[in-house]
Coordinates of C-alpha atoms in Angstrom, one line a residue:
M1 CA -52.1 -156.0 22.5
A2 CA -52.8 -159.3 21.0
D3 CA -53.9 -157.6 17.9
K4 CA -51.0 -155.5 17.3
R5 CA -48.7 -158.4 17.7
K6 CA -50.5 -160.1 14.9
L7 CA -50.4 -157.3 12.5
Q8 CA -47.0 -156.7 13.2
G9 CA -46.3 -160.5 12.2
E10 CA -48.4 -160.3 9.3
I11 CA -46.4 -157.0 8.1
D12 CA -42.8 -158.7 8.9
R13 CA -44.0 -161.6 7.0
C14 CA -45.0 -159.5 4.0
L15 CA -41.6 -157.4 4.2
K16 CA -39.9 -160.3 4.3
K17 CA -41.8 -161.8 0.8
V18 CA -40.9 -158.7 -0.8
T19 CA -37.1 -158.9 0.1
E20 CA -36.9 -162.6 -1.6
G21 CA -38.9 -161.2 -4.3
V22 CA -36.8 -158.1 -5.2
E23 CA -33.9 -160.8 -4.8
Q24 CA -35.4 -163.0 -7.4
F25 CA -36.4 -160.5 -9.9
E26 CA -32.9 -158.9 -9.8
D27 CA -31.4 -162.4 -10.8
I28 CA -33.9 -162.8 -13.3
W29 CA -33.2 -159.2 -14.8
Q30 CA -29.7 -159.9 -14.8
K31 CA -30.4 -163.0 -16.9
V32 CA -32.5 -161.3 -19.2
T33 CA -29.8 -158.6 -19.6
L34 CA -27.0 -161.4 -20.3
H35 CA -29.1 -163.0 -23.2
N36 CA -30.3 -159.7 -24.6
A37 CA -28.8 -160.5 -28.0
A38 CA -28.4 -164.7 -27.2
N39 CA -31.0 -167.4 -28.1
A40 CA -34.2 -165.6 -28.3
N41 CA -36.1 -168.2 -26.7
Q42 CA -34.3 -168.6 -23.6
K43 CA -34.8 -164.6 -23.7
E44 CA -38.9 -165.1 -23.9
K45 CA -38.8 -167.4 -21.4
Y46 CA -36.7 -165.5 -18.8
E47 CA -39.1 -162.4 -19.9
A48 CA -42.5 -164.4 -18.8
D49 CA -40.5 -165.6 -15.5
L50 CA -39.8 -161.8 -14.7
K51 CA -43.9 -160.9 -15.5
K52 CA -44.4 -163.7 -13.0
E53 CA -42.5 -162.2 -10.4
I54 CA -43.3 -158.6 -10.8
K55 CA -47.0 -159.9 -10.3
K56 CA -46.1 -161.0 -7.0
L57 CA -44.5 -158.0 -6.1
Q58 CA -47.8 -155.9 -6.9
R59 CA -50.2 -157.6 -5.0
L60 CA -47.6 -157.4 -2.0
R61 CA -47.7 -153.3 -3.0
D62 CA -51.1 -153.4 -2.9
Q63 CA -51.2 -154.9 0.6
I64 CA -48.7 -152.6 1.9
K65 CA -50.6 -149.4 0.3
T66 CA -53.4 -150.6 2.5
W67 CA -51.3 -150.5 5.8
V68 CA -49.6 -147.1 4.7
A69 CA -53.5 -145.6 4.4
S70 CA -54.4 -147.6 8.1
N71 CA -53.8 -145.2 11.3
E72 CA -53.3 -148.2 13.4
I73 CA -49.8 -148.0 12.5
K74 CA -47.7 -145.5 13.6
D75 CA -44.3 -146.0 12.1
K76 CA -44.6 -146.3 8.3
R77 CA -41.1 -145.6 7.3
Q78 CA -40.2 -149.0 6.4
L79 CA -43.5 -150.0 4.2
V80 CA -43.3 -146.7 2.5
E81 CA -39.4 -147.6 1.9
N82 CA -40.7 -151.4 0.6
R83 CA -43.3 -150.0 -1.4
K84 CA -40.9 -147.5 -3.2
L85 CA -38.7 -150.6 -3.8
I86 CA -41.4 -152.5 -5.7
E87 CA -42.1 -149.5 -7.9
T88 CA -38.5 -149.2 -8.9
Q89 CA -38.8 -153.1 -9.8
M90 CA -42.2 -151.8 -11.9
E91 CA -40.8 -149.3 -13.8
R92 CA -37.8 -151.4 -14.7
F93 CA -40.1 -154.2 -16.0
K94 CA -41.8 -151.3 -18.2
I95 CA -38.6 -151.0 -20.0
V96 CA -38.3 -154.7 -20.7
E97 CA -41.9 -154.8 -21.6
R98 CA -41.9 -152.0 -23.9
E99 CA -38.5 -153.6 -25.7
T100 CA -40.5 -157.0 -25.9
K101 CA -43.8 -155.7 -27.7
T102 CA -41.1 -153.8 -30.5
K103 CA -40.7 -156.3 -33.1
A104 CA -37.0 -156.3 -34.1
Y105 CA -37.3 -156.1 -37.4
S106 CA -40.4 -153.6 -37.5
K107 CA -40.2 -150.3 -38.7
E108 CA -40.0 -148.8 -34.9
G109 CA -37.5 -151.6 -34.4
L110 CA -35.3 -150.8 -37.2
G111 CA -35.5 -146.5 -36.5
L112 CA -35.4 -147.3 -32.5
A113 CA -31.3 -147.0 -32.5
Q114 CA -31.4 -143.9 -34.7
K115 CA -34.1 -142.1 -32.6
V116 CA -32.4 -142.6 -29.1
D117 CA -30.4 -139.2 -28.4
P118 CA -28.1 -139.5 -26.1
A119 CA -28.5 -136.1 -24.7
Q120 CA -32.2 -136.4 -24.8
R121 CA -31.6 -139.8 -23.1
E122 CA -29.6 -138.1 -20.1
K123 CA -32.2 -135.2 -20.2
E124 CA -35.0 -137.9 -19.5
E125 CA -32.8 -139.7 -16.9
V126 CA -32.2 -136.2 -14.9
G127 CA -36.1 -135.3 -15.3
N128 CA -37.2 -138.6 -14.0
W129 CA -34.6 -138.5 -11.0
L130 CA -36.2 -134.8 -9.9
T131 CA -39.5 -136.1 -10.3
N132 CA -39.1 -139.0 -7.8
T133 CA -37.2 -136.9 -5.8
I134 CA -40.3 -134.5 -5.3
D135 CA -42.5 -137.4 -5.0
T136 CA -40.2 -138.9 -2.4
L137 CA -40.3 -135.7 -0.4
N138 CA -43.7 -134.8 -0.8
M139 CA -44.7 -138.5 0.6
Q140 CA -42.2 -137.6 3.7
V141 CA -44.0 -134.2 4.1
D142 CA -47.3 -136.5 4.2
Q143 CA -46.1 -138.6 7.0
F144 CA -44.3 -135.8 9.2
E145 CA -48.2 -134.0 9.0
S146 CA -49.7 -137.1 10.1
E147 CA -47.6 -137.7 13.0
V148 CA -48.1 -134.1 13.9
E149 CA -51.9 -134.0 14.2
S150 CA -51.3 -137.7 16.1
L151 CA -49.1 -135.9 18.8
S152 CA -51.4 -133.3 18.8
V153 CA -54.2 -135.3 19.8
Q154 CA -52.2 -136.7 22.7
T155 CA -51.0 -133.7 23.6
R156 CA -54.2 -132.1 24.2
K157 CA -55.6 -135.4 26.0
K158 CA -52.3 -134.9 28.4
K159 CA -50.9 -131.7 28.7
G160 CA -47.4 -130.8 29.8
D161 CA -45.7 -133.7 28.2
K162 CA -42.4 -131.9 27.0
E163 CA -41.0 -134.5 24.8
K164 CA -43.9 -134.6 22.5
Q165 CA -43.9 -130.8 22.2
D166 CA -40.4 -131.5 21.2
R167 CA -41.2 -133.6 18.7
I168 CA -44.1 -131.6 17.3
E169 CA -41.3 -128.9 17.0
E170 CA -38.7 -131.0 15.3
L171 CA -41.3 -132.3 12.5
K172 CA -42.9 -128.7 11.8
R173 CA -39.0 -128.0 11.2
F174 CA -38.7 -131.3 8.9
I175 CA -41.6 -129.8 6.8
E176 CA -40.8 -126.4 6.2
K177 CA -37.3 -127.7 5.1
H178 CA -38.8 -130.5 2.9
R179 CA -41.0 -128.0 1.0
Y180 CA -38.3 -125.5 0.5
H181 CA -36.2 -128.3 -1.2
I182 CA -39.6 -129.2 -3.2
R183 CA -39.9 -125.9 -4.2
M184 CA -36.3 -125.6 -5.5
L185 CA -36.5 -128.6 -7.2
E186 CA -39.6 -128.0 -9.1
T187 CA -38.0 -124.5 -10.4
I188 CA -34.7 -126.8 -11.7
L189 CA -37.4 -129.4 -13.6
R190 CA -39.1 -126.1 -15.3
M191 CA -35.7 -125.2 -16.2
L192 CA -34.6 -128.3 -17.6
D193 CA -37.5 -128.9 -19.8
N194 CA -37.0 -125.1 -21.0
D195 CA -33.4 -126.2 -21.7
T196 CA -32.1 -123.1 -19.8
L197 CA -30.3 -125.2 -17.3
P198 CA -27.8 -127.8 -18.4
V199 CA -27.8 -131.3 -17.1
D200 CA -24.4 -131.2 -15.8
S201 CA -25.1 -128.3 -13.2
I202 CA -28.0 -130.8 -11.8
R203 CA -25.8 -133.8 -11.6
K204 CA -23.5 -131.8 -9.0
I205 CA -26.1 -131.3 -6.9
K206 CA -27.9 -134.8 -6.9
D207 CA -25.7 -136.6 -4.5
D208 CA -26.5 -133.9 -1.8
V209 CA -30.1 -133.5 -2.4
E210 CA -30.4 -137.9 -2.1
Y211 CA -27.7 -137.2 1.2
Y212 CA -30.8 -134.8 2.3
M213 CA -33.5 -137.2 1.6
D214 CA -32.0 -140.0 3.2
S215 CA -30.1 -138.8 6.3
S216 CA -32.0 -135.6 7.2
Q217 CA -33.4 -136.8 9.8
D218 CA -30.7 -138.5 11.7
P219 CA -29.3 -137.0 14.6
D220 CA -25.8 -135.9 13.2
F221 CA -26.9 -134.4 9.5
E222 CA -25.3 -131.7 8.4
E223 CA -27.1 -129.8 5.9
N224 CA -25.3 -128.1 3.0
E225 CA -26.8 -124.5 3.0
F226 CA -25.1 -123.7 -0.2
L227 CA -26.7 -126.6 -2.3
Y228 CA -28.5 -124.3 -4.8
D229 CA -26.1 -121.7 -4.9
D230 CA -24.1 -123.2 -7.6
L231 CA -26.9 -122.8 -10.0
D232 CA -27.4 -119.4 -10.2
L233 CA -31.2 -119.8 -10.1
E234 CA -32.1 -116.4 -8.9
E235 CA -30.0 -114.9 -11.5
L236 CA -31.3 -116.7 -14.6
R237 CA -34.9 -115.7 -13.2
K238 CA -33.8 -112.5 -13.7
W239 CA -32.3 -112.2 -16.9
C240 CA -35.0 -114.4 -18.3
F241 CA -37.5 -111.3 -17.6
V242 CA -34.9 -109.0 -19.1
V243 CA -35.1 -110.6 -22.4
V244 CA -39.0 -111.2 -22.3
F245 CA -39.0 -107.2 -21.2
V246 CA -36.7 -106.2 -24.4
A247 CA -38.6 -108.3 -26.4
I248 CA -42.1 -106.4 -25.5
L249 CA -40.2 -103.0 -25.9
T250 CA -38.8 -103.8 -29.0
L251 CA -42.4 -104.6 -30.5
L252 CA -44.0 -101.3 -28.4
I253 CA -41.3 -99.4 -30.4
L254 CA -41.8 -100.9 -33.6
Q255 CA -45.3 -100.6 -33.7
R256 CA -45.3 -97.0 -32.6
T257 CA -42.9 -96.4 -35.4
V258 CA -45.3 -98.0 -38.0
I259 CA -48.7 -96.3 -36.5
T260 CA -47.3 -92.7 -35.8
P261 CA -43.9 -91.9 -37.1
Q262 CA -44.4 -88.6 -36.7
E263 CA -44.3 -88.8 -32.7
P264 CA -40.9 -88.7 -30.7
L265 CA -39.6 -91.7 -29.3
S266 CA -39.2 -89.7 -25.7
T267 CA -43.3 -90.9 -25.6
V268 CA -42.2 -94.1 -26.0
K269 CA -39.6 -94.4 -23.5
S270 CA -41.8 -92.6 -21.2
M271 CA -44.8 -95.2 -21.6
A272 CA -42.3 -98.1 -21.3
E273 CA -40.9 -96.6 -18.1
Q274 CA -44.3 -96.0 -16.6
A275 CA -45.4 -99.9 -17.6
A276 CA -42.0 -101.2 -15.7
L277 CA -42.7 -98.9 -12.5
G278 CA -46.5 -99.8 -12.6
S279 CA -46.0 -103.6 -12.6
A280 CA -46.1 -105.1 -9.2
M281 CA -44.1 -107.7 -8.7
E282 CA -41.3 -109.1 -6.3
G283 CA -37.6 -109.0 -6.4
E284 CA -34.7 -107.1 -7.0
L285 CA -33.4 -107.1 -10.9
P286 CA -30.8 -105.2 -12.8
L287 CA -31.1 -101.9 -14.0
L288 CA -32.2 -101.2 -17.3
H289 CA -30.9 -98.3 -19.2
L290 CA -33.4 -96.9 -21.8
T291 CA -31.7 -94.4 -24.2
T292 CA -34.1 -92.4 -26.4
D293 CA -31.2 -92.8 -29.4
I294 CA -32.2 -96.6 -30.7
F295 CA -33.4 -94.8 -34.1
P296 CA -31.7 -91.5 -34.8
S297 CA -33.6 -88.8 -36.1
T298 CA -33.5 -88.5 -39.9
T299 CA -34.8 -85.0 -39.5
A300 CA -32.0 -83.4 -37.9
P301 CA -31.0 -79.8 -39.1
P302 CA -28.0 -79.7 -41.1
G303 CA -24.7 -78.0 -39.4
P304 CA -21.2 -78.7 -38.5
P305 CA -20.6 -82.1 -37.1
S306 CA -20.5 -81.5 -33.1
A307 CA -18.6 -83.9 -30.6
P308 CA -20.2 -87.0 -29.8
Q309 CA -22.2 -86.4 -26.5
Q310 CA -23.0 -89.1 -23.9
P311 CA -26.4 -90.3 -24.3
S312 CA -28.8 -89.4 -21.7
L313 CA -29.8 -92.4 -19.7
S314 CA -32.7 -93.2 -17.3
E315 CA -32.2 -95.8 -14.9
V316 CA -35.4 -97.5 -14.4
S317 CA -35.8 -100.7 -11.9
I318 CA -37.9 -103.1 -13.3
P319 CA -39.6 -105.7 -11.0
P320 CA -41.1 -108.8 -13.2
S321 CA -44.4 -107.4 -14.7
L322 CA -47.5 -109.4 -14.6
G323 CA -50.3 -108.1 -17.0
V324 CA -48.9 -104.7 -18.0
C325 CA -49.9 -103.3 -21.3
P326 CA -47.7 -101.3 -22.7
L327 CA -49.6 -100.2 -25.5
G328 CA -52.5 -98.7 -23.1
P329 CA -55.8 -99.9 -22.0
V330 CA -58.0 -102.3 -24.4
P331 CA -61.7 -101.2 -24.6
L332 CA -63.9 -103.2 -23.2
S333 CA -66.8 -105.1 -25.4
K334 CA -70.4 -104.9 -24.7
D335 CA -69.9 -108.5 -22.8
Q336 CA -67.1 -107.5 -21.1
L337 CA -69.1 -104.1 -19.5
Y338 CA -72.3 -106.2 -18.7
Q339 CA -70.0 -108.7 -16.7
Q340 CA -68.3 -105.9 -15.0
A341 CA -71.5 -104.3 -13.9
M342 CA -72.9 -107.9 -12.8
Q343 CA -69.7 -108.1 -10.4
E344 CA -70.2 -104.9 -9.1
S345 CA -74.0 -105.6 -8.4
A346 CA -72.8 -108.9 -6.7
W347 CA -70.0 -107.1 -4.8
T348 CA -72.8 -104.7 -3.1
H349 CA -74.9 -107.8 -2.0
M350 CA -72.2 -110.0 -0.8
P351 CA -73.5 -112.5 1.8
H352 CA -72.9 -111.6 5.5
P353 CA -71.7 -114.4 8.0
S354 CA -75.1 -114.2 9.7
D355 CA -76.8 -115.0 6.5
S356 CA -75.4 -118.7 7.8
E357 CA -76.8 -118.7 11.1
R358 CA -80.2 -120.7 12.0
I359 CA -83.1 -118.3 11.6
R360 CA -84.9 -118.0 15.0
Q361 CA -88.8 -117.6 15.5
Y362 CA -90.0 -114.2 15.6
L363 CA -91.1 -113.3 19.0
M364 CA -93.0 -110.4 19.6
R365 CA -92.0 -107.7 22.3
N366 CA -95.5 -106.0 22.3
P367 CA -99.0 -107.5 22.8
C368 CA -100.6 -108.7 19.5
P369 CA -103.9 -106.9 19.0
T370 CA -105.9 -109.8 17.6
L371 CA -104.8 -113.0 19.4
P372 CA -106.0 -116.5 19.0
F373 CA -109.1 -117.1 21.6
H374 CA -107.6 -119.9 23.6
H375 CA -104.4 -116.9 24.7
Q376 CA -106.0 -115.0 27.6
V377 CA -103.5 -112.4 27.7
P378 CA -104.0 -110.7 31.2
P379 CA -105.3 -107.0 31.1
P380 CA -102.7 -104.4 32.0
H381 CA -103.9 -104.2 35.2
S382 CA -103.7 -107.4 36.3
D383 CA -100.1 -107.5 38.1
S384 CA -101.0 -110.3 41.1
V385 CA -99.2 -113.6 41.1
E386 CA -102.6 -114.8 42.1
F387 CA -103.8 -113.8 38.6
Y388 CA -101.0 -115.7 36.7
Q389 CA -101.6 -119.0 38.6
R390 CA -105.0 -119.3 37.6
L391 CA -104.0 -119.1 33.9
S392 CA -103.3 -122.4 31.9
T393 CA -99.9 -123.8 31.5
E394 CA -99.8 -122.6 27.6
T395 CA -101.0 -119.5 28.5
L396 CA -98.2 -119.1 30.9
F397 CA -95.3 -120.1 28.1
F398 CA -97.1 -117.8 25.4
I399 CA -96.7 -114.9 27.8
F400 CA -93.1 -115.7 28.8
Y401 CA -92.0 -116.5 25.0
Y402 CA -94.1 -113.2 23.3
L403 CA -94.1 -111.0 26.0
E404 CA -90.2 -110.5 26.4
G405 CA -88.8 -107.8 28.7
T406 CA -92.2 -107.2 30.5
K407 CA -93.5 -107.7 33.8
A408 CA -95.8 -110.0 32.5
Q409 CA -93.0 -112.2 31.5
Y410 CA -91.6 -112.2 35.1
L411 CA -95.0 -112.9 36.5
A412 CA -95.1 -115.8 34.1
A413 CA -92.0 -117.3 34.9
K414 CA -92.8 -116.8 38.6
A415 CA -96.0 -119.0 38.1
L416 CA -94.2 -121.4 35.8
K417 CA -91.4 -122.0 39.0
K418 CA -94.4 -122.5 41.4
Q419 CA -95.9 -125.4 38.7
S420 CA -92.6 -127.3 39.5
W421 CA -91.1 -126.0 35.9
R422 CA -87.5 -125.6 35.6
F423 CA -85.8 -123.5 33.0
H424 CA -82.9 -124.6 30.7
T425 CA -80.6 -121.5 29.8
K426 CA -78.9 -123.7 27.1
Y427 CA -82.0 -124.8 24.7
M428 CA -84.2 -121.7 26.4
M429 CA -87.0 -124.4 27.4
W430 CA -88.7 -125.2 30.1
F431 CA -88.3 -128.9 31.6
Q432 CA -90.6 -130.7 34.0
R433 CA -89.5 -134.0 36.1
H434 CA -92.0 -136.8 34.4
E435 CA -90.8 -139.5 37.3
E436 CA -87.7 -139.3 40.0
P437 CA -84.6 -139.0 38.3
K438 CA -82.4 -142.2 37.8
T439 CA -79.3 -140.5 38.4
I440 CA -78.8 -137.8 40.6
T441 CA -75.3 -136.1 41.7
D442 CA -73.7 -133.0 42.4
E443 CA -73.3 -131.9 38.8
F444 CA -76.2 -133.2 37.0
E445 CA -79.3 -135.3 37.1
Q446 CA -80.9 -138.0 34.7
G447 CA -84.0 -139.6 33.9
T448 CA -87.3 -138.8 31.8
Y449 CA -88.3 -135.0 31.6
I450 CA -91.4 -133.0 30.0
Y451 CA -90.1 -130.0 27.8
F452 CA -91.8 -127.1 26.0
D453 CA -90.9 -126.8 22.3
Y454 CA -91.8 -123.3 21.6
E455 CA -90.7 -123.7 17.9
K456 CA -93.6 -126.6 17.3
W457 CA -95.8 -125.2 20.4
G458 CA -96.5 -128.2 22.4
Q459 CA -95.3 -130.3 25.2
R460 CA -92.8 -133.3 24.4
K461 CA -91.3 -136.1 26.3
K462 CA -87.5 -136.8 26.5
E463 CA -86.2 -140.1 28.1
G464 CA -82.7 -140.4 29.5
F465 CA -82.0 -136.8 29.6
T466 CA -79.3 -135.4 31.4
F467 CA -80.0 -131.8 32.9
E468 CA -76.8 -130.2 34.0
Y469 CA -77.2 -127.7 37.0
R470 CA -75.2 -125.4 35.4
Y471 CA -77.7 -124.6 32.7
L472 CA -80.3 -124.4 35.5
E473 CA -82.0 -121.2 35.6
D474 CA -81.9 -120.9 40.0
R475 CA -82.9 -117.2 40.6
D476 CA -85.3 -117.0 43.2
L477 CA -88.0 -114.6 41.9
Q478 CA -89.2 -112.8 44.6

């Protein structure tokens, strides 16, 4: 308890230093901004003070990261928030540092104002916000999973704790919602990078996302279930696929026209339909209408002009295609055929789970015709108890382990029991007290024992061994 109070005191002092350091950094930052176009010497002094202050904050950040990684601290939210606060100041300092290193009248400095595009800058700001938001949500997910693991260990030790079980279920719901938002934001970030989603649309959801990120754990929090509906992410994804498919189809038609102009277009259309229907992607997409009059025939028979006919349409539901090959299969090379043969051969020799099990020593089930001279295996007619009691202990062990399922094994076990040997059903070995046990209870006894190691074939001594009675083979052998 005293150690926890001491640790908490150190954390409180560190967080107080962080607050003071951030305030000091903010004051110097304002001075740097105000003196941006003023006295150069004064500006350099403020920049040096800013660097000195950020170094202090970085040392505090390293200490906070150590505490966040420790398992002794349960509630780490305040530590994580202060670490993020320091990292925000570090990003601001990088901007000042980059401007400081750029000379005013250098080529880069003179061209800097021309290179900064307001639209590009706005896009970068939104992209940075999306990246930071995703990182924050991932960090919160890690905290939730850590708390779930800790509570699960506690509930296993103390069953029936309904409060902890409810907390675990609540954390799992938080994790599921966070991961949903992470997936959506990652999709938005990719679409922003590809210029398929305008920046203004993303700015509309910024307040709702930040509200969810900051207040999702509050009891009175109300989530906006239609947060991403205005962006039409699914529609954009579907129509992007349609554009790609139309481009592939056009390329196919052009190639078929160049290579085999005499072949009818219906063959090309059927190939495209088969390629589309053969793809195995998920999702519902708008129906595409494939018509046969893309290129009008130039060999039509002469005759009077007829009334315009409605072109025949074929409706094909096109799921997003991955790996579709509309031009037909490509013949494999020699190396690829060799790799395919090797893969099929490897498939037939896949390892079995039993291959990883420990190999057990082979135990003979029938007497071996040629045995070492010191193993006196009893003849078939020697089935009396007196005969087995005259045999050596090692011979009895040999009979027990190498004549499984026979009457000889049964009689050898009976003779070993008469010599105060006891069989351990867990280790499958015979044990004998070396001395009187030091501890004897209703469930076990503990002391020094002699046991027979059938793998190394010899007797060994084990001190401080606990023989649990539930593993004792105590049947009375008649």
